[in-house]
């Protein structure tokens, strides 16, 4: 049986939110950085819990601080040291058993490609948003790409899973659960080691989906 396993990235493969990491670095020199950081995390939580539209959350976060190319490159390198402990060995085991692995993220490829390359994901295995650049500054995001909006993960899974006998979505947020709820994934496994979101726990309980709180339990849920 051919399995396709789609992993969310932020707070799943990584133990941080990549966009927030970049924005926190950009906010570091501002006098109001403490208040801005609180607002940043409020917006992130709203987007991940489903109480705010994903695109609205992304655009609101990008408006909090100006990102430039040097800063994005620097944070992309830092993220290579922010892996969720135990994830790299798990991915190796899954590939050894023949599973097809994809990274499906509402984060940004400009930040994520280096660390996902370290984890063995090829260019065609990485699905993430893209910044829009004005010279060397980020001016926004590509709103034409499915992952910039709610329901986008289901669109991506429907495209990449045509040859799979079973499709599994793994992630911490409601955008991940939405892909399962929409029928694009046969199974959903909620991952709560890094970020425990009560709305995702409730969705799993309501739907009968699995919810795990450790990489070991995730491995067991995936049969390795």
PDB file of C-alpha atoms in Angstrom:
ATOM      1  CA  UNK A   1       0.000   0.000   0.000  1.00  0.00           C
ATOM      2  CA  UNK A   2       1.309   3.425  -0.995  1.00  0.00           C
ATOM      3  CA  UNK A   3       0.994   6.013   1.770  1.00  0.00           C
ATOM      4  CA  UNK A   4       1.407   9.742   1.369  1.00  0.00           C
ATOM      5  CA  UNK A   5       2.066  11.541   4.643  1.00  0.00           C
ATOM      6  CA  UNK A   6       1.784  15.313   4.621  1.00  0.00           C
ATOM      7  CA  UNK A   7       3.474  17.126   7.507  1.00  0.00           C
ATOM      8  CA  UNK A   8       2.726  20.611   8.660  1.00  0.00           C
ATOM      9  CA  UNK A   9       5.991  22.436   9.372  1.00  0.00           C
ATOM     10  CA  UNK A  10       5.653  25.164  12.005  1.00  0.00           C
ATOM     11  CA  UNK A  11       5.153  23.721  15.507  1.00  0.00           C
ATOM     12  CA  UNK A  12       5.290  20.233  13.982  1.00  0.00           C
ATOM     13  CA  UNK A  13       8.542  19.521  12.121  1.00  0.00           C
ATOM     14  CA  UNK A  14       9.920  22.691  13.707  1.00  0.00           C
ATOM     15  CA  UNK A  15       9.620  23.633  17.364  1.00  0.00           C
ATOM     16  CA  UNK A  16       8.912  27.260  16.425  1.00  0.00           C
ATOM     17  CA  UNK A  17       6.671  29.274  14.108  1.00  0.00           C
ATOM     18  CA  UNK A  18       9.032  30.292  11.304  1.00  0.00           C
ATOM     19  CA  UNK A  19       7.298  33.529  10.280  1.00  0.00           C
ATOM     20  CA  UNK A  20       7.028  34.672  13.892  1.00  0.00           C
ATOM     21  CA  UNK A  21      10.740  33.936  14.379  1.00  0.00           C
ATOM     22  CA  UNK A  22      11.574  36.184  11.428  1.00  0.00           C
ATOM     23  CA  UNK A  23       9.223  38.926  12.568  1.00  0.00           C
ATOM     24  CA  UNK A  24      10.514  38.834  16.153  1.00  0.00           C
ATOM     25  CA  UNK A  25      14.028  39.375  14.813  1.00  0.00           C
ATOM     26  CA  UNK A  26      12.808  42.319  12.748  1.00  0.00           C
ATOM     27  CA  UNK A  27      11.013  43.804  15.771  1.00  0.00           C
ATOM     28  CA  UNK A  28      14.043  43.497  18.059  1.00  0.00           C
ATOM     29  CA  UNK A  29      15.219  47.093  17.649  1.00  0.00           C
ATOM     30  CA  UNK A  30      11.821  48.752  18.100  1.00  0.00           C
ATOM     31  CA  UNK A  31      10.931  50.508  21.336  1.00  0.00           C
ATOM     32  CA  UNK A  32       7.500  48.851  21.355  1.00  0.00           C
ATOM     33  CA  UNK A  33       8.922  45.377  20.665  1.00  0.00           C
ATOM     34  CA  UNK A  34       7.373  43.776  23.774  1.00  0.00           C
ATOM     35  CA  UNK A  35       3.847  44.894  22.909  1.00  0.00           C
ATOM     36  CA  UNK A  36       4.362  44.094  19.234  1.00  0.00           C
ATOM     37  CA  UNK A  37       5.542  40.581  20.111  1.00  0.00           C
ATOM     38  CA  UNK A  38       2.426  40.004  22.231  1.00  0.00           C
ATOM     39  CA  UNK A  39       0.254  41.165  19.341  1.00  0.00           C
ATOM     40  CA  UNK A  40       2.172  38.953  16.934  1.00  0.00           C
ATOM     41  CA  UNK A  41       1.480  35.822  18.965  1.00  0.00           C
ATOM     42  CA  UNK A  42      -2.171  36.769  19.427  1.00  0.00           C
ATOM     43  CA  UNK A  43      -2.596  36.990  15.655  1.00  0.00           C
ATOM     44  CA  UNK A  44      -0.770  33.688  15.147  1.00  0.00           C
ATOM     45  CA  UNK A  45      -2.955  31.889  17.688  1.00  0.00           C
ATOM     46  CA  UNK A  46      -6.082  33.304  16.062  1.00  0.00           C
ATOM     47  CA  UNK A  47      -5.018  32.026  12.654  1.00  0.00           C
ATOM     48  CA  UNK A  48      -4.020  28.594  13.913  1.00  0.00           C
ATOM     49  CA  UNK A  49      -7.188  28.123  15.970  1.00  0.00           C
ATOM     50  CA  UNK A  50      -9.467  29.164  13.129  1.00  0.00           C
ATOM     51  CA  UNK A  51     -10.883  32.242  14.865  1.00  0.00           C
ATOM     52  CA  UNK A  52      -9.206  34.442  12.235  1.00  0.00           C
ATOM     53  CA  UNK A  53      -8.971  33.714   8.521  1.00  0.00           C
ATOM     54  CA  UNK A  54      -5.549  32.360   7.617  1.00  0.00           C
ATOM     55  CA  UNK A  55      -4.837  35.023   4.981  1.00  0.00           C
ATOM     56  CA  UNK A  56      -5.887  37.794   7.360  1.00  0.00           C
ATOM     57  CA  UNK A  57      -3.532  36.349   9.971  1.00  0.00           C
ATOM     58  CA  UNK A  58      -0.623  36.159   7.535  1.00  0.00           C
ATOM     59  CA  UNK A  59      -1.161  39.682   6.202  1.00  0.00           C
ATOM     60  CA  UNK A  60      -1.601  41.153   9.685  1.00  0.00           C
ATOM     61  CA  UNK A  61       1.633  39.573  10.860  1.00  0.00           C
ATOM     62  CA  UNK A  62       3.569  40.814   7.837  1.00  0.00           C
ATOM     63  CA  UNK A  63       2.322  44.333   8.533  1.00  0.00           C
ATOM     64  CA  UNK A  64       3.802  44.296  12.034  1.00  0.00           C
ATOM     65  CA  UNK A  65       7.413  44.491  10.873  1.00  0.00           C
ATOM     66  CA  UNK A  66       9.399  45.039   7.690  1.00  0.00           C
ATOM     67  CA  UNK A  67      11.244  41.929   6.515  1.00  0.00           C
ATOM     68  CA  UNK A  68      14.247  42.256   4.235  1.00  0.00           C
ATOM     69  CA  UNK A  69      16.238  39.719   2.264  1.00  0.00           C
ATOM     70  CA  UNK A  70      19.194  39.646   4.663  1.00  0.00           C
ATOM     71  CA  UNK A  71      16.907  39.061   7.626  1.00  0.00           C
ATOM     72  CA  UNK A  72      14.991  36.292   5.867  1.00  0.00           C
ATOM     73  CA  UNK A  73      18.236  34.577   4.851  1.00  0.00           C
ATOM     74  CA  UNK A  74      19.586  34.825   8.404  1.00  0.00           C
ATOM     75  CA  UNK A  75      16.449  33.362   9.992  1.00  0.00           C
ATOM     76  CA  UNK A  76      16.254  30.618   7.367  1.00  0.00           C
ATOM     77  CA  UNK A  77      19.711  29.530   8.508  1.00  0.00           C
ATOM     78  CA  UNK A  78      18.736  29.705  12.189  1.00  0.00           C
ATOM     79  CA  UNK A  79      15.704  27.490  11.582  1.00  0.00           C
ATOM     80  CA  UNK A  80      18.030  24.637  10.671  1.00  0.00           C
ATOM     81  CA  UNK A  81      18.762  24.407  14.407  1.00  0.00           C
ATOM     82  CA  UNK A  82      15.105  24.522  15.482  1.00  0.00           C
ATOM     83  CA  UNK A  83      13.948  21.021  14.564  1.00  0.00           C
ATOM     84  CA  UNK A  84      11.492  19.250  16.796  1.00  0.00           C
ATOM     85  CA  UNK A  85      13.633  16.630  18.588  1.00  0.00           C
ATOM     86  CA  UNK A  86      13.080  13.147  17.187  1.00  0.00           C
ATOM     87  CA  UNK A  87      11.460  14.230  13.924  1.00  0.00           C
ATOM     88  CA  UNK A  88      14.487  13.643  11.678  1.00  0.00           C
ATOM     89  CA  UNK A  89      14.855   9.954  12.689  1.00  0.00           C
ATOM     90  CA  UNK A  90      11.101   9.438  12.304  1.00  0.00           C
ATOM     91  CA  UNK A  91      11.150  10.833   8.769  1.00  0.00           C
ATOM     92  CA  UNK A  92      14.041   8.519   7.880  1.00  0.00           C
ATOM     93  CA  UNK A  93      12.116   5.487   9.160  1.00  0.00           C
ATOM     94  CA  UNK A  94       9.020   6.464   7.209  1.00  0.00           C
ATOM     95  CA  UNK A  95      11.000   6.816   3.992  1.00  0.00           C
ATOM     96  CA  UNK A  96      12.705   3.477   4.620  1.00  0.00           C
ATOM     97  CA  UNK A  97       9.313   1.777   4.773  1.00  0.00           C
ATOM     98  CA  UNK A  98       8.410   3.367   1.430  1.00  0.00           C
ATOM     99  CA  UNK A  99       6.143   6.229   2.455  1.00  0.00           C
ATOM    100  CA  UNK A 100       5.974   9.354   0.300  1.00  0.00           C
ATOM    101  CA  UNK A 101       6.526  12.421   2.499  1.00  0.00           C
ATOM    102  CA  UNK A 102       5.504  15.994   1.744  1.00  0.00           C
ATOM    103  CA  UNK A 103       5.779  19.223   3.725  1.00  0.00           C
ATOM    104  CA  UNK A 104       2.590  21.283   3.426  1.00  0.00           C
ATOM    105  CA  UNK A 105       2.872  24.603   5.221  1.00  0.00           C
ATOM    106  CA  UNK A 106       1.156  27.923   5.611  1.00  0.00           C
ATOM    107  CA  UNK A 107       4.648  29.286   6.275  1.00  0.00           C
ATOM    108  CA  UNK A 108       6.963  30.676   3.620  1.00  0.00           C
ATOM    109  CA  UNK A 109       9.262  28.706   1.353  1.00  0.00           C
ATOM    110  CA  UNK A 110      11.888  31.460   1.529  1.00  0.00           C
ATOM    111  CA  UNK A 111      12.309  30.643   5.240  1.00  0.00           C
ATOM    112  CA  UNK A 112      11.694  26.899   5.166  1.00  0.00           C
ATOM    113  CA  UNK A 113      13.501  25.445   2.148  1.00  0.00           C
ATOM    114  CA  UNK A 114      16.950  25.118   3.812  1.00  0.00           C
ATOM    115  CA  UNK A 115      15.722  23.216   6.874  1.00  0.00           C
ATOM    116  CA  UNK A 116      13.310  21.080   4.858  1.00  0.00           C
ATOM    117  CA  UNK A 117      16.178  20.195   2.541  1.00  0.00           C
ATOM    118  CA  UNK A 118      18.110  19.025   5.610  1.00  0.00           C
ATOM    119  CA  UNK A 119      15.143  16.789   6.432  1.00  0.00           C
ATOM    120  CA  UNK A 120      15.241  15.154   3.012  1.00  0.00           C
ATOM    121  CA  UNK A 121      12.400  16.990   1.288  1.00  0.00           C
ATOM    122  CA  UNK A 122      13.065  17.717  -2.369  1.00  0.00           C
ATOM    123  CA  UNK A 123      11.790  20.756  -4.239  1.00  0.00           C
ATOM    124  CA  UNK A 124       8.691  18.890  -5.390  1.00  0.00           C
ATOM    125  CA  UNK A 125       7.924  17.746  -1.844  1.00  0.00           C
ATOM    126  CA  UNK A 126       7.748  21.279  -0.400  1.00  0.00           C
ATOM    127  CA  UNK A 127       4.490  23.200  -0.598  1.00  0.00           C
ATOM    128  CA  UNK A 128       4.525  26.614   1.093  1.00  0.00           C
ATOM    129  CA  UNK A 129       3.619  30.241   0.608  1.00  0.00           C
ATOM    130  CA  UNK A 130       5.862  32.716  -1.178  1.00  0.00           C
ATOM    131  CA  UNK A 131       6.768  36.256  -0.236  1.00  0.00           C
ATOM    132  CA  UNK A 132       6.238  39.030  -2.762  1.00  0.00           C
ATOM    133  CA  UNK A 133       9.402  41.100  -2.949  1.00  0.00           C
ATOM    134  CA  UNK A 134       9.891  44.781  -3.738  1.00  0.00           C
ATOM    135  CA  UNK A 135      13.638  44.899  -4.409  1.00  0.00           C
ATOM    136  CA  UNK A 136      15.084  43.511  -1.155  1.00  0.00           C
ATOM    137  CA  UNK A 137      12.023  44.020   1.026  1.00  0.00           C
ATOM    138  CA  UNK A 138       8.982  41.813   1.549  1.00  0.00           C
ATOM    139  CA  UNK A 139       5.906  43.685   0.349  1.00  0.00           C
ATOM    140  CA  UNK A 140       3.342  40.949   0.887  1.00  0.00           C
ATOM    141  CA  UNK A 141       2.520  37.367  -0.053  1.00  0.00           C
ATOM    142  CA  UNK A 142       1.370  35.586  -3.186  1.00  0.00           C
ATOM    143  CA  UNK A 143      -2.391  35.550  -2.585  1.00  0.00           C
ATOM    144  CA  UNK A 144      -2.966  33.393  -5.644  1.00  0.00           C
ATOM    145  CA  UNK A 145      -1.344  30.371  -4.010  1.00  0.00           C
ATOM    146  CA  UNK A 146      -3.767  27.959  -2.275  1.00  0.00           C
ATOM    147  CA  UNK A 147      -1.844  27.825   1.014  1.00  0.00           C
ATOM    148  CA  UNK A 148      -2.435  31.531   1.581  1.00  0.00           C
ATOM    149  CA  UNK A 149      -6.080  30.810   2.424  1.00  0.00           C
ATOM    150  CA  UNK A 150      -8.208  28.459   4.494  1.00  0.00           C
ATOM    151  CA  UNK A 151      -8.894  25.219   2.644  1.00  0.00           C
ATOM    152  CA  UNK A 152      -5.630  25.484   0.739  1.00  0.00           C
ATOM    153  CA  UNK A 153      -4.100  22.400   2.292  1.00  0.00           C
ATOM    154  CA  UNK A 154      -6.987  20.301   0.986  1.00  0.00           C
ATOM    155  CA  UNK A 155      -6.348  21.677  -2.518  1.00  0.00           C
ATOM    156  CA  UNK A 156      -2.673  20.763  -2.311  1.00  0.00           C
ATOM    157  CA  UNK A 157      -3.394  17.263  -0.980  1.00  0.00           C
ATOM    158  CA  UNK A 158      -5.956  16.593  -3.683  1.00  0.00           C
ATOM    159  CA  UNK A 159      -3.299  17.474  -6.259  1.00  0.00           C
ATOM    160  CA  UNK A 160      -0.386  15.445  -4.856  1.00  0.00           C
ATOM    161  CA  UNK A 161      -2.177  12.360  -3.527  1.00  0.00           C
ATOM    162  CA  UNK A 162      -3.754  10.967  -6.678  1.00  0.00           C
ATOM    163  CA  UNK A 163      -1.519   7.870  -6.720  1.00  0.00           C
ATOM    164  CA  UNK A 164      -1.618   7.206  -2.972  1.00  0.00           C
ATOM    165  CA  UNK A 165      -3.729   4.462  -1.451  1.00  0.00           C
ATOM    166  CA  UNK A 166      -3.862   6.359   1.829  1.00  0.00           C
ATOM    167  CA  UNK A 167      -3.220  10.023   2.642  1.00  0.00           C
ATOM    168  CA  UNK A 168      -2.414  11.141   6.180  1.00  0.00           C
ATOM    169  CA  UNK A 169      -2.211  14.753   7.402  1.00  0.00           C
ATOM    170  CA  UNK A 170      -0.102  15.523  10.492  1.00  0.00           C
ATOM    171  CA  UNK A 171      -0.172  18.931  12.154  1.00  0.00           C
ATOM    172  CA  UNK A 172      -0.995  21.145  15.087  1.00  0.00           C
ATOM    173  CA  UNK A 173      -3.498  23.615  13.631  1.00  0.00           C
ATOM    174  CA  UNK A 174      -7.031  23.858  12.325  1.00  0.00           C
ATOM    175  CA  UNK A 175      -5.806  24.365   8.758  1.00  0.00           C
ATOM    176  CA  UNK A 176      -4.368  20.839   9.028  1.00  0.00           C
ATOM    177  CA  UNK A 177      -7.604  19.394  10.387  1.00  0.00           C
ATOM    178  CA  UNK A 178      -9.551  21.190   7.644  1.00  0.00           C
ATOM    179  CA  UNK A 179      -7.782  19.103   4.993  1.00  0.00           C
ATOM    180  CA  UNK A 180      -9.055  15.932   6.668  1.00  0.00           C
ATOM    181  CA  UNK A 181     -12.506  17.386   7.274  1.00  0.00           C
ATOM    182  CA  UNK A 182     -12.743  18.292   3.574  1.00  0.00           C
ATOM    183  CA  UNK A 183     -11.972  14.688   2.595  1.00  0.00           C
ATOM    184  CA  UNK A 184      -8.508  15.353   1.165  1.00  0.00           C
ATOM    185  CA  UNK A 185      -6.863  13.127   3.795  1.00  0.00           C
ATOM    186  CA  UNK A 186      -7.978   9.687   4.926  1.00  0.00           C
ATOM    187  CA  UNK A 187      -6.549  10.261   8.393  1.00  0.00           C
ATOM    188  CA  UNK A 188      -5.569  13.214  10.531  1.00  0.00           C
ATOM    189  CA  UNK A 189      -3.130  13.062  13.424  1.00  0.00           C
ATOM    190  CA  UNK A 190      -3.108  16.113  15.643  1.00  0.00           C
ATOM    191  CA  UNK A 191       0.354  16.884  17.022  1.00  0.00           C
ATOM    192  CA  UNK A 192       0.424  18.633  20.380  1.00  0.00           C
ATOM    193  CA  UNK A 193       4.032  18.423  21.569  1.00  0.00           C
ATOM    194  CA  UNK A 194       4.956  22.007  20.620  1.00  0.00           C
ATOM    195  CA  UNK A 195       1.618  23.845  20.513  1.00  0.00           C
ATOM    196  CA  UNK A 196      -1.463  22.456  22.228  1.00  0.00           C
ATOM    197  CA  UNK A 197      -4.542  23.999  20.631  1.00  0.00           C
ATOM    198  CA  UNK A 198      -7.781  23.203  22.440  1.00  0.00           C
ATOM    199  CA  UNK A 199      -9.870  23.634  19.294  1.00  0.00           C
ATOM    200  CA  UNK A 200      -7.787  20.967  17.516  1.00  0.00           C
ATOM    201  CA  UNK A 201      -8.103  18.585  20.466  1.00  0.00           C
ATOM    202  CA  UNK A 202     -11.866  19.110  20.421  1.00  0.00           C
ATOM    203  CA  UNK A 203     -11.989  18.554  16.649  1.00  0.00           C
ATOM    204  CA  UNK A 204     -10.093  15.278  17.039  1.00  0.00           C
ATOM    205  CA  UNK A 205     -12.404  14.121  19.821  1.00  0.00           C
ATOM    206  CA  UNK A 206     -15.468  15.024  17.765  1.00  0.00           C
ATOM    207  CA  UNK A 207     -14.226  13.330  14.587  1.00  0.00           C
ATOM    208  CA  UNK A 208     -12.455  10.330  16.084  1.00  0.00           C
ATOM    209  CA  UNK A 209      -9.073  11.457  14.727  1.00  0.00           C
ATOM    210  CA  UNK A 210      -5.889  10.710  16.674  1.00  0.00           C
ATOM    211  CA  UNK A 211      -4.216  13.330  18.835  1.00  0.00           C
ATOM    212  CA  UNK A 212      -0.673  12.751  20.093  1.00  0.00           C
ATOM    213  CA  UNK A 213       1.618  14.679  22.414  1.00  0.00           C
ATOM    214  CA  UNK A 214       5.020  13.187  21.624  1.00  0.00           C
ATOM    215  CA  UNK A 215       7.093  12.092  18.639  1.00  0.00           C
ATOM    216  CA  UNK A 216       7.106   8.535  20.006  1.00  0.00           C
ATOM    217  CA  UNK A 217       3.317   8.482  20.021  1.00  0.00           C
ATOM    218  CA  UNK A 218       3.270   9.970  16.532  1.00  0.00           C
ATOM    219  CA  UNK A 219       5.542   7.164  15.365  1.00  0.00           C
ATOM    220  CA  UNK A 220       3.193   4.592  16.890  1.00  0.00           C
ATOM    221  CA  UNK A 221       0.191   6.233  15.236  1.00  0.00           C
ATOM    222  CA  UNK A 222       2.037   5.974  11.917  1.00  0.00           C
ATOM    223  CA  UNK A 223       2.949   2.338  12.512  1.00  0.00           C
ATOM    224  CA  UNK A 224       6.731   2.665  12.896  1.00  0.00           C
TER     225      UNK A 224
END
